[in-house]
Amino acid sequence: MLAAERQYLLERFLNYVSFDTQAKLGAKNSPSSSGQMKLAKQLERELQSLGLSEIHLSKHGVLTAYLPSNVANAPTIGLIAHLDTSPDCSGKHVKPEVINNYRGGDIALGIGEEFISPVFFPFMHQLIGKTLIVTDGSTLLGADNKAGIAEIMTALSILSQSAQPRCNLRIAFTPDEEIGLGMQFFDLSKFQCDWAYTIDGGAVGELEYENFNAASAVVNITGRNIHPGYAKDKMVNALTLACEFQQRFPADETPEKTSGKEGFFHLHRLLGDVQNVELHYLIRDFDSEKFEQRKAFLAQLVEQFNQQKSLRHGLTLEIKDSYRNMYDTVSQVPQAIQLADRAMRECGIEPNHKPIRGGTDGAWLAEKGLACPNIFTGGYNFHSKHELISLEGMESAVKVIVKMAELAV
Ligand SMILES: [Zn+2]
């Protein structure tokens, strides 16, 4: 990559993180925060100056554009990144610091109250000698997902000026991914691709195309509250029942005891008193059959409790599916994985095929029939003050995107 392109990449990234695009939970509007629209408008102008066609910014902050192929009969590949940052950590007045030639050891952030240490983050050992971009310790950085946007824009800049044969590219920058509303107003009928990629992963080499099947469940337990002095044989304590209920779950199948492709039940909220308790669960599994079994297990448990305890009002259960494993769709389009894998290898990067223990916008797209694996951005420690990225990692992502566009024809 040319030194000038590398400089543009860094400048673009530093410019994008200066926009406060934090997603707001419970907002009435879409996008949920005005900064996302401001960034989208800026990107719209940049896409125009790069000469892309079919540029469209919807009133809900979905920005799409098209770079046509320079050869006949080329496939069309989508590239997607999100405008918003996590609600978990402030993204206002981000003051990034660029560290040239990282020497190893702790990095003090800002005035030094916060620091990032390889003791906690051993991946930092692999970044020695690289140019790192960190925060001043008061906000997140926003590499999730502005690095993805800067990488796509830089790749578009390189591709649009090059005579190398390339495929058609459709671009989408979407709002509110972090609050699960990214695809709410996404018009897939106007985003016709053979397959697509989100550029929203972490360390260099990450290639993800399997995610959890996910559901949420609420169990409601109604007890009978009586004055404790006269409660014998009359009181039904919903709190006691809730404790008993929770004891029936397999003890090893929780987030803190599982990894890789293992699924879990996660009790993440417990509210209540003697009269009434609500237990809120997340249910996760990569395997669709086991996922259904987990939901059935919970339904049976509720049923059993209702019978055994002969409760008057009983336990009630509400289960809602959240998203599905994208693998079923992606496996129908093996070229999507093969192309990314080959492009990485040709760029000298060892691909790391790994499952996502969460969901992405790609999961939603997969449900609608568009295969959409996720590719690395080069960033780490997303959603926190300790977020960081290397310029070299971002360059690798740009190279992989360019290589994919060229190898696809
Ligand atoms: Zn992201």
Short mmCIF file of C-alpha atoms and ligand atoms in Angstrom, two decimals:
data_model
loop_
_atom_site.label_atom_id
_atom_site.label_comp_id
_atom_site.label_asym_id
_atom_site.label_seq_id
_atom_site.Cartn_x
_atom_site.Cartn_y
_atom_site.Cartn_z
CA MET A 1 0.00 0.00 0.00
CA LEU A 2 1.30 3.44 -0.88
CA ALA A 3 2.40 5.74 1.93
CA ALA A 4 -0.17 8.30 0.76
CA GLU A 5 -2.99 5.73 0.99
CA ARG A 6 -1.85 4.71 4.45
CA GLN A 7 -1.93 8.34 5.51
CA TYR A 8 -5.46 8.75 4.08
CA LEU A 9 -6.55 5.63 5.91
CA LEU A 10 -5.33 7.04 9.22
CA GLU A 11 -6.83 10.47 8.52
CA ARG A 12 -10.19 8.99 7.55
CA PHE A 13 -10.26 6.90 10.71
CA LEU A 14 -9.33 9.84 12.97
CA ASN A 15 -11.97 11.96 11.26
CA TYR A 16 -14.76 9.37 11.65
CA VAL A 17 -14.07 8.76 15.35
CA SER A 18 -14.47 12.51 15.96
CA PHE A 19 -18.24 12.08 15.31
CA ASP A 20 -20.21 11.09 18.41
CA THR A 21 -22.36 8.28 17.01
CA GLN A 22 -23.22 6.43 20.21
CA ALA A 23 -26.42 4.40 19.78
CA LYS A 24 -29.13 5.29 22.32
CA LEU A 25 -31.24 2.50 23.79
CA GLY A 26 -34.94 3.27 23.83
CA ALA A 27 -34.70 6.25 21.45
CA LYS A 28 -37.86 7.03 19.49
CA ASN A 29 -36.06 7.95 16.29
CA SER A 30 -34.00 5.97 13.85
CA PRO A 31 -31.10 6.47 13.77
CA SER A 32 -31.16 6.64 17.56
CA SER A 33 -28.68 9.54 17.71
CA SER A 34 -28.15 12.54 15.41
CA GLY A 35 -24.37 12.05 15.16
CA GLN A 36 -24.93 8.92 13.10
CA MET A 37 -26.78 10.97 10.48
CA LYS A 38 -24.00 13.58 10.50
CA LEU A 39 -21.40 10.93 9.84
CA ALA A 40 -23.59 9.35 7.14
CA LYS A 41 -23.84 12.75 5.36
CA GLN A 42 -20.10 13.20 5.47
CA LEU A 43 -19.62 9.70 4.03
CA GLU A 44 -22.20 10.45 1.34
CA ARG A 45 -20.07 13.41 0.18
CA GLU A 46 -16.92 11.27 0.20
CA LEU A 47 -18.58 8.54 -1.85
CA GLN A 48 -19.63 11.21 -4.35
CA SER A 49 -16.08 12.52 -4.65
CA LEU A 50 -14.80 8.96 -5.15
CA GLY A 51 -17.19 8.74 -8.11
CA LEU A 52 -19.45 5.93 -6.85
CA SER A 53 -22.92 5.58 -8.34
CA GLU A 54 -26.41 4.91 -6.94
CA ILE A 55 -25.53 6.78 -3.74
CA HIS A 56 -28.55 6.91 -1.47
CA LEU A 57 -28.94 8.08 2.12
CA SER A 58 -32.31 7.15 3.61
CA LYS A 59 -34.06 9.24 6.25
CA HIS A 60 -33.23 6.45 8.71
CA GLY A 61 -29.49 6.81 8.14
CA VAL A 62 -28.91 3.84 5.84
CA LEU A 63 -26.26 4.89 3.30
CA THR A 64 -25.79 2.72 0.20
CA ALA A 65 -23.63 3.07 -2.92
CA TYR A 66 -22.40 1.08 -5.91
CA LEU A 67 -19.03 0.69 -7.58
CA PRO A 68 -19.59 -1.09 -10.90
CA SER A 69 -17.16 -3.65 -12.22
CA ASN A 70 -14.80 -2.79 -15.08
CA VAL A 71 -15.30 -6.20 -16.76
CA ALA A 72 -18.36 -8.04 -18.08
CA ASN A 73 -20.30 -10.68 -16.13
CA ALA A 74 -18.63 -10.08 -12.78
CA PRO A 75 -20.36 -11.07 -9.54
CA THR A 76 -21.60 -8.47 -7.07
CA ILE A 77 -20.25 -8.45 -3.53
CA GLY A 78 -21.60 -6.35 -0.65
CA LEU A 79 -19.46 -4.61 1.97
CA ILE A 80 -21.15 -3.49 5.18
CA ALA A 81 -20.07 -1.52 8.25
CA HIS A 82 -22.02 0.25 10.98
CA LEU A 83 -22.04 3.95 11.87
CA ASP A 84 -22.90 3.71 15.57
CA THR A 85 -20.80 2.95 18.63
CA SER A 86 -21.76 0.96 21.71
CA PRO A 87 -24.07 2.39 24.40
CA ASP A 88 -21.74 0.74 26.97
CA CYS A 89 -19.14 3.52 26.89
CA SER A 90 -19.17 7.21 25.92
CA GLY A 91 -18.15 8.10 22.37
CA LYS A 92 -18.27 11.85 22.88
CA HIS A 93 -15.15 13.96 22.30
CA VAL A 94 -12.99 10.99 21.44
CA LYS A 95 -9.37 12.13 21.63
CA PRO A 96 -7.35 9.42 19.94
CA GLU A 97 -3.63 9.13 20.49
CA VAL A 98 -1.31 7.68 17.87
CA ILE A 99 1.67 5.73 19.19
CA ASN A 100 4.37 5.17 16.61
CA ASN A 101 6.53 2.06 16.91
CA TYR A 102 4.98 0.59 20.08
CA ARG A 103 7.85 -0.68 22.24
CA GLY A 104 5.88 -3.13 24.36
CA GLY A 105 4.78 -2.77 27.98
CA ASP A 106 1.99 -0.70 29.51
CA ILE A 107 0.42 2.18 27.60
CA ALA A 108 -0.76 5.08 29.78
CA LEU A 109 -3.92 6.65 28.41
CA GLY A 110 -4.41 10.42 28.49
CA ILE A 111 -3.17 11.89 31.74
CA GLY A 112 -2.31 8.40 32.89
CA GLU A 113 -5.15 7.40 35.21
CA GLU A 114 -6.07 4.55 32.89
CA PHE A 115 -3.64 2.24 31.19
CA ILE A 116 -3.62 -0.83 28.98
CA SER A 117 -1.23 -3.58 29.92
CA PRO A 118 -0.06 -6.74 28.14
CA VAL A 119 -0.48 -8.47 31.52
CA PHE A 120 -4.26 -8.23 30.99
CA PHE A 121 -4.16 -8.15 27.21
CA PRO A 122 -1.45 -10.58 26.01
CA PHE A 123 -2.33 -9.85 22.36
CA MET A 124 -0.37 -6.60 22.82
CA HIS A 125 2.87 -8.60 22.52
CA GLN A 126 2.01 -9.19 18.85
CA LEU A 127 1.71 -5.46 18.24
CA ILE A 128 5.29 -4.48 19.12
CA GLY A 129 6.76 -2.21 16.45
CA LYS A 130 3.34 -1.25 15.10
CA THR A 131 1.56 2.09 14.98
CA LEU A 132 -1.23 1.93 17.58
CA ILE A 133 -4.23 4.16 18.01
CA VAL A 134 -5.60 4.33 21.56
CA THR A 135 -8.00 6.52 23.53
CA ASP A 136 -7.24 9.11 26.21
CA GLY A 137 -8.93 6.84 28.74
CA SER A 138 -12.19 8.77 28.97
CA THR A 139 -14.15 7.29 26.03
CA LEU A 140 -14.16 4.32 23.73
CA LEU A 141 -12.20 4.68 20.49
CA GLY A 142 -14.90 3.73 18.01
CA ALA A 143 -12.75 1.39 15.91
CA ASP A 144 -15.92 -0.72 16.22
CA ASN A 145 -16.93 0.03 13.53
CA LYS A 146 -15.35 3.21 12.14
CA ALA A 147 -12.24 1.21 11.33
CA GLY A 148 -14.46 -0.91 9.08
CA ILE A 149 -15.84 2.23 7.42
CA ALA A 150 -12.35 3.76 6.93
CA GLU A 151 -11.09 0.46 5.51
CA ILE A 152 -13.98 0.16 3.03
CA MET A 153 -13.58 3.83 1.96
CA THR A 154 -9.83 3.41 1.44
CA ALA A 155 -10.34 0.19 -0.53
CA LEU A 156 -12.92 1.99 -2.70
CA SER A 157 -10.47 4.83 -3.29
CA ILE A 158 -7.78 2.35 -4.42
CA LEU A 159 -10.14 0.23 -6.55
CA SER A 160 -11.84 3.15 -8.26
CA GLN A 161 -8.47 4.47 -9.48
CA SER A 162 -7.12 1.09 -10.57
CA ALA A 163 -7.39 -0.56 -13.98
CA GLN A 164 -7.21 -4.07 -12.43
CA PRO A 165 -10.31 -6.13 -13.21
CA ARG A 166 -12.65 -6.15 -10.21
CA CYS A 167 -16.16 -7.31 -9.34
CA ASN A 168 -19.19 -5.09 -8.71
CA LEU A 169 -19.29 -3.77 -5.15
CA ARG A 170 -22.32 -2.66 -3.20
CA ILE A 171 -21.64 -0.65 -0.06
CA ALA A 172 -23.89 -0.17 2.96
CA PHE A 173 -23.20 1.89 6.09
CA THR A 174 -25.97 1.20 8.58
CA PRO A 175 -27.05 2.73 11.93
CA ASP A 176 -27.77 1.23 15.35
CA GLU A 177 -26.11 -2.16 14.99
CA GLU A 178 -25.11 -2.07 18.65
CA ILE A 179 -28.73 -1.95 19.82
CA GLY A 180 -29.86 -4.64 17.39
CA LEU A 181 -31.80 -2.26 15.15
CA GLY A 182 -29.30 -1.92 12.33
CA MET A 183 -31.36 -3.73 9.78
CA GLN A 184 -34.76 -2.38 10.78
CA PHE A 185 -34.98 -0.06 7.76
CA PHE A 186 -32.55 -1.84 5.47
CA ASP A 187 -34.06 -2.36 2.02
CA LEU A 188 -32.52 -5.64 0.92
CA SER A 189 -34.35 -5.50 -2.43
CA LYS A 190 -32.07 -2.55 -3.35
CA PHE A 191 -28.94 -4.33 -2.15
CA GLN A 192 -28.77 -7.16 -4.66
CA CYS A 193 -25.52 -9.06 -4.11
CA ASP A 194 -24.29 -12.59 -4.70
CA TRP A 195 -22.99 -12.42 -1.14
CA ALA A 196 -21.67 -9.79 1.28
CA TYR A 197 -19.28 -9.21 4.18
CA THR A 198 -19.53 -7.15 7.32
CA ILE A 199 -16.12 -5.61 8.08
CA ASP A 200 -16.71 -5.66 11.82
CA GLY A 201 -14.41 -8.28 13.37
CA GLY A 202 -11.38 -8.02 15.65
CA ALA A 203 -7.81 -9.26 15.24
CA VAL A 204 -6.17 -9.59 11.82
CA GLY A 205 -7.17 -12.85 10.14
CA GLU A 206 -10.58 -13.26 11.79
CA LEU A 207 -13.14 -14.78 9.45
CA GLU A 208 -16.49 -15.51 11.07
CA TYR A 209 -19.54 -17.14 9.55
CA GLU A 210 -21.12 -19.03 12.41
CA ASN A 211 -22.96 -17.33 15.23
CA PHE A 212 -25.32 -18.31 18.00
CA ASN A 213 -28.95 -19.16 17.58
CA ALA A 214 -30.42 -16.83 20.16
CA ALA A 215 -33.61 -16.45 22.14
CA SER A 216 -34.68 -14.61 25.27
CA ALA A 217 -37.11 -15.96 27.85
CA VAL A 218 -39.00 -14.55 30.82
CA VAL A 219 -40.32 -16.87 33.52
CA ASN A 220 -42.91 -15.30 35.78
CA ILE A 221 -43.57 -16.88 39.16
CA THR A 222 -46.60 -15.87 41.19
CA GLY A 223 -46.54 -16.75 44.88
CA ARG A 224 -48.94 -16.04 47.73
CA ASN A 225 -47.92 -13.41 50.25
CA ILE A 226 -49.24 -13.77 53.81
CA HIS A 227 -48.11 -12.06 57.02
CA PRO A 228 -45.02 -14.12 57.92
CA GLY A 229 -46.33 -14.64 61.48
CA TYR A 230 -49.38 -16.52 60.21
CA ALA A 231 -47.92 -18.00 57.05
CA LYS A 232 -47.76 -21.69 58.01
CA ASP A 233 -49.11 -23.86 55.18
CA LYS A 234 -50.42 -20.76 53.46
CA MET A 235 -47.53 -18.70 52.14
CA VAL A 236 -46.04 -19.53 48.74
CA ASN A 237 -42.78 -17.60 48.50
CA ALA A 238 -42.06 -16.80 44.86
CA LEU A 239 -38.43 -15.99 45.76
CA THR A 240 -37.87 -19.47 47.24
CA LEU A 241 -39.45 -21.02 44.17
CA ALA A 242 -37.22 -18.92 41.92
CA CYS A 243 -34.09 -20.18 43.71
CA GLU A 244 -35.29 -23.77 43.37
CA PHE A 245 -36.16 -23.21 39.74
CA GLN A 246 -32.71 -21.86 38.94
CA GLN A 247 -31.09 -24.86 40.69
CA ARG A 248 -32.62 -27.21 38.08
CA PHE A 249 -30.50 -25.80 35.25
CA PRO A 250 -27.34 -27.67 34.22
CA ALA A 251 -24.68 -25.96 36.35
CA ASP A 252 -21.96 -26.07 33.68
CA GLU A 253 -24.00 -24.50 30.91
CA THR A 254 -23.55 -20.83 31.73
CA PRO A 255 -21.59 -18.09 29.92
CA GLU A 256 -18.84 -18.14 32.55
CA LYS A 257 -18.29 -21.88 32.09
CA THR A 258 -18.53 -22.26 28.31
CA SER A 259 -16.46 -21.26 25.27
CA GLY A 260 -15.94 -22.14 21.61
CA LYS A 261 -19.06 -23.75 20.24
CA GLU A 262 -20.69 -24.58 23.58
CA GLY A 263 -24.13 -23.14 24.21
CA PHE A 264 -25.62 -21.87 27.48
CA PHE A 265 -28.52 -20.61 29.56
CA HIS A 266 -27.84 -17.20 31.04
CA LEU A 267 -29.92 -15.84 33.92
CA HIS A 268 -29.19 -12.14 33.43
CA ARG A 269 -31.95 -10.48 35.42
CA LEU A 270 -33.90 -11.40 38.53
CA LEU A 271 -36.62 -9.13 39.89
CA GLY A 272 -39.18 -9.68 42.55
CA ASP A 273 -40.58 -10.22 46.00
CA VAL A 274 -42.59 -12.88 47.87
CA GLN A 275 -45.61 -12.31 45.68
CA ASN A 276 -44.01 -12.20 42.26
CA VAL A 277 -40.67 -12.95 40.61
CA GLU A 278 -39.45 -12.49 37.07
CA LEU A 279 -36.44 -14.46 35.81
CA HIS A 280 -34.93 -13.25 32.55
CA TYR A 281 -32.85 -15.70 30.53
CA LEU A 282 -30.77 -15.64 27.37
CA ILE A 283 -30.63 -18.93 25.50
CA ARG A 284 -27.72 -19.52 23.10
CA ASP A 285 -26.55 -22.45 20.96
CA PHE A 286 -24.72 -22.82 17.64
CA ASP A 287 -26.49 -26.08 16.86
CA SER A 288 -30.08 -25.49 15.72
CA GLU A 289 -31.33 -28.80 17.12
CA LYS A 290 -29.72 -28.26 20.52
CA PHE A 291 -31.08 -24.72 20.51
CA GLU A 292 -34.61 -26.09 20.11
CA GLN A 293 -33.88 -28.61 22.89
CA ARG A 294 -32.82 -25.79 25.20
CA LYS A 295 -36.09 -23.98 24.62
CA ALA A 296 -38.02 -27.24 25.15
CA PHE A 297 -36.07 -27.88 28.37
CA LEU A 298 -37.16 -24.55 29.77
CA ALA A 299 -40.78 -25.15 28.76
CA GLN A 300 -40.74 -28.59 30.44
CA LEU A 301 -39.19 -27.18 33.58
CA VAL A 302 -41.99 -24.64 33.86
CA GLU A 303 -44.54 -27.39 33.25
CA GLN A 304 -42.98 -29.66 35.90
CA PHE A 305 -42.94 -26.89 38.48
CA ASN A 306 -46.55 -26.11 37.85
CA GLN A 307 -47.51 -29.74 38.42
CA GLN A 308 -45.23 -30.55 41.35
CA LYS A 309 -45.95 -27.43 43.31
CA SER A 310 -49.66 -27.40 42.44
CA LEU A 311 -49.50 -23.63 42.20
CA ARG A 312 -52.72 -21.76 41.82
CA HIS A 313 -51.50 -19.13 39.37
CA GLY A 314 -48.45 -21.05 38.42
CA LEU A 315 -45.41 -20.18 36.42
CA THR A 316 -45.70 -18.63 33.02
CA LEU A 317 -43.13 -18.62 30.28
CA GLU A 318 -42.55 -16.30 27.35
CA ILE A 319 -39.85 -17.16 24.78
CA LYS A 320 -38.81 -14.93 21.90
CA ASP A 321 -36.35 -15.85 19.15
CA SER A 322 -33.72 -13.13 18.63
CA TYR A 323 -31.49 -14.29 15.74
CA ARG A 324 -30.37 -17.46 13.99
CA ASN A 325 -26.99 -18.97 13.19
CA MET A 326 -25.98 -17.60 9.77
CA TYR A 327 -24.13 -20.80 8.90
CA ASP A 328 -27.12 -22.49 7.28
CA THR A 329 -27.25 -19.69 4.70
CA VAL A 330 -23.50 -19.13 4.35
CA SER A 331 -22.85 -22.84 3.74
CA GLN A 332 -25.07 -22.60 0.63
CA VAL A 333 -22.59 -20.07 -0.82
CA PRO A 334 -19.17 -21.63 -0.18
CA GLN A 335 -17.51 -19.03 -2.45
CA ALA A 336 -18.14 -16.40 0.23
CA ILE A 337 -15.81 -18.15 2.67
CA GLN A 338 -13.39 -19.41 -0.01
CA LEU A 339 -12.85 -15.93 -1.46
CA ALA A 340 -12.11 -14.31 1.90
CA ASP A 341 -9.84 -17.19 2.89
CA ARG A 342 -7.89 -17.03 -0.39
CA ALA A 343 -7.62 -13.22 -0.34
CA MET A 344 -6.17 -13.32 3.18
CA ARG A 345 -3.63 -16.00 2.24
CA GLU A 346 -2.56 -14.04 -0.85
CA CYS A 347 -2.04 -11.02 1.40
CA GLY A 348 0.18 -13.14 3.67
CA ILE A 349 -2.44 -13.41 6.44
CA GLU A 350 -3.31 -16.72 8.09
CA PRO A 351 -7.13 -16.86 8.21
CA ASN A 352 -8.60 -17.63 11.61
CA HIS A 353 -12.01 -19.24 11.08
CA LYS A 354 -13.81 -18.75 14.37
CA PRO A 355 -17.39 -18.84 15.64
CA ILE A 356 -18.98 -15.63 16.93
CA ARG A 357 -20.34 -16.06 20.44
CA GLY A 358 -22.93 -13.42 19.69
CA GLY A 359 -24.80 -12.11 16.67
CA THR A 360 -24.13 -9.66 13.85
CA ASP A 361 -26.12 -7.83 11.23
CA GLY A 362 -24.94 -10.68 9.02
CA ALA A 363 -27.23 -13.02 10.99
CA TRP A 364 -30.24 -10.92 10.04
CA LEU A 365 -29.14 -10.80 6.40
CA ALA A 366 -28.60 -14.57 6.40
CA GLU A 367 -32.16 -15.07 7.60
CA LYS A 368 -33.29 -13.06 4.58
CA GLY A 369 -31.15 -15.26 2.33
CA LEU A 370 -27.97 -13.16 1.90
CA ALA A 371 -24.78 -14.93 2.99
CA CYS A 372 -22.71 -12.41 4.94
CA PRO A 373 -19.58 -13.57 6.80
CA ASN A 374 -17.70 -11.16 9.06
CA ILE A 375 -14.11 -10.04 8.44
CA PHE A 376 -11.54 -8.51 10.82
CA THR A 377 -10.95 -4.77 11.19
CA GLY A 378 -7.70 -5.16 13.18
CA GLY A 379 -9.18 -3.74 16.40
CA TYR A 380 -9.29 -5.01 20.00
CA ASN A 381 -11.18 -4.43 23.27
CA PHE A 382 -14.29 -3.06 21.61
CA HIS A 383 -16.94 -1.20 23.65
CA SER A 384 -14.43 0.05 26.23
CA LYS A 385 -11.90 2.74 27.09
CA HIS A 386 -9.22 0.16 26.40
CA GLU A 387 -10.16 -0.14 22.76
CA LEU A 388 -7.19 0.02 20.39
CA ILE A 389 -6.25 -0.71 16.81
CA SER A 390 -3.05 -0.87 14.79
CA LEU A 391 -2.65 1.05 11.56
CA GLU A 392 -0.95 -2.02 10.08
CA GLY A 393 -4.03 -4.13 10.98
CA MET A 394 -6.27 -1.61 9.24
CA GLU A 395 -3.98 -1.71 6.20
CA SER A 396 -4.31 -5.50 6.15
CA ALA A 397 -8.09 -5.19 6.06
CA VAL A 398 -7.88 -2.73 3.14
CA LYS A 399 -5.57 -5.11 1.26
CA VAL A 400 -7.92 -8.05 1.84
CA ILE A 401 -10.95 -6.08 0.60
CA VAL A 402 -9.07 -4.98 -2.55
CA LYS A 403 -7.79 -8.52 -3.12
CA MET A 404 -11.27 -10.00 -2.74
CA ALA A 405 -12.69 -7.59 -5.32
CA GLU A 406 -9.92 -8.55 -7.75
CA LEU A 407 -10.02 -12.31 -7.12
CA ALA A 408 -13.82 -12.43 -7.52
CA VAL A 409 -13.67 -11.83 -11.29
ZN ZN B 1 -19.37 -3.67 15.51
#
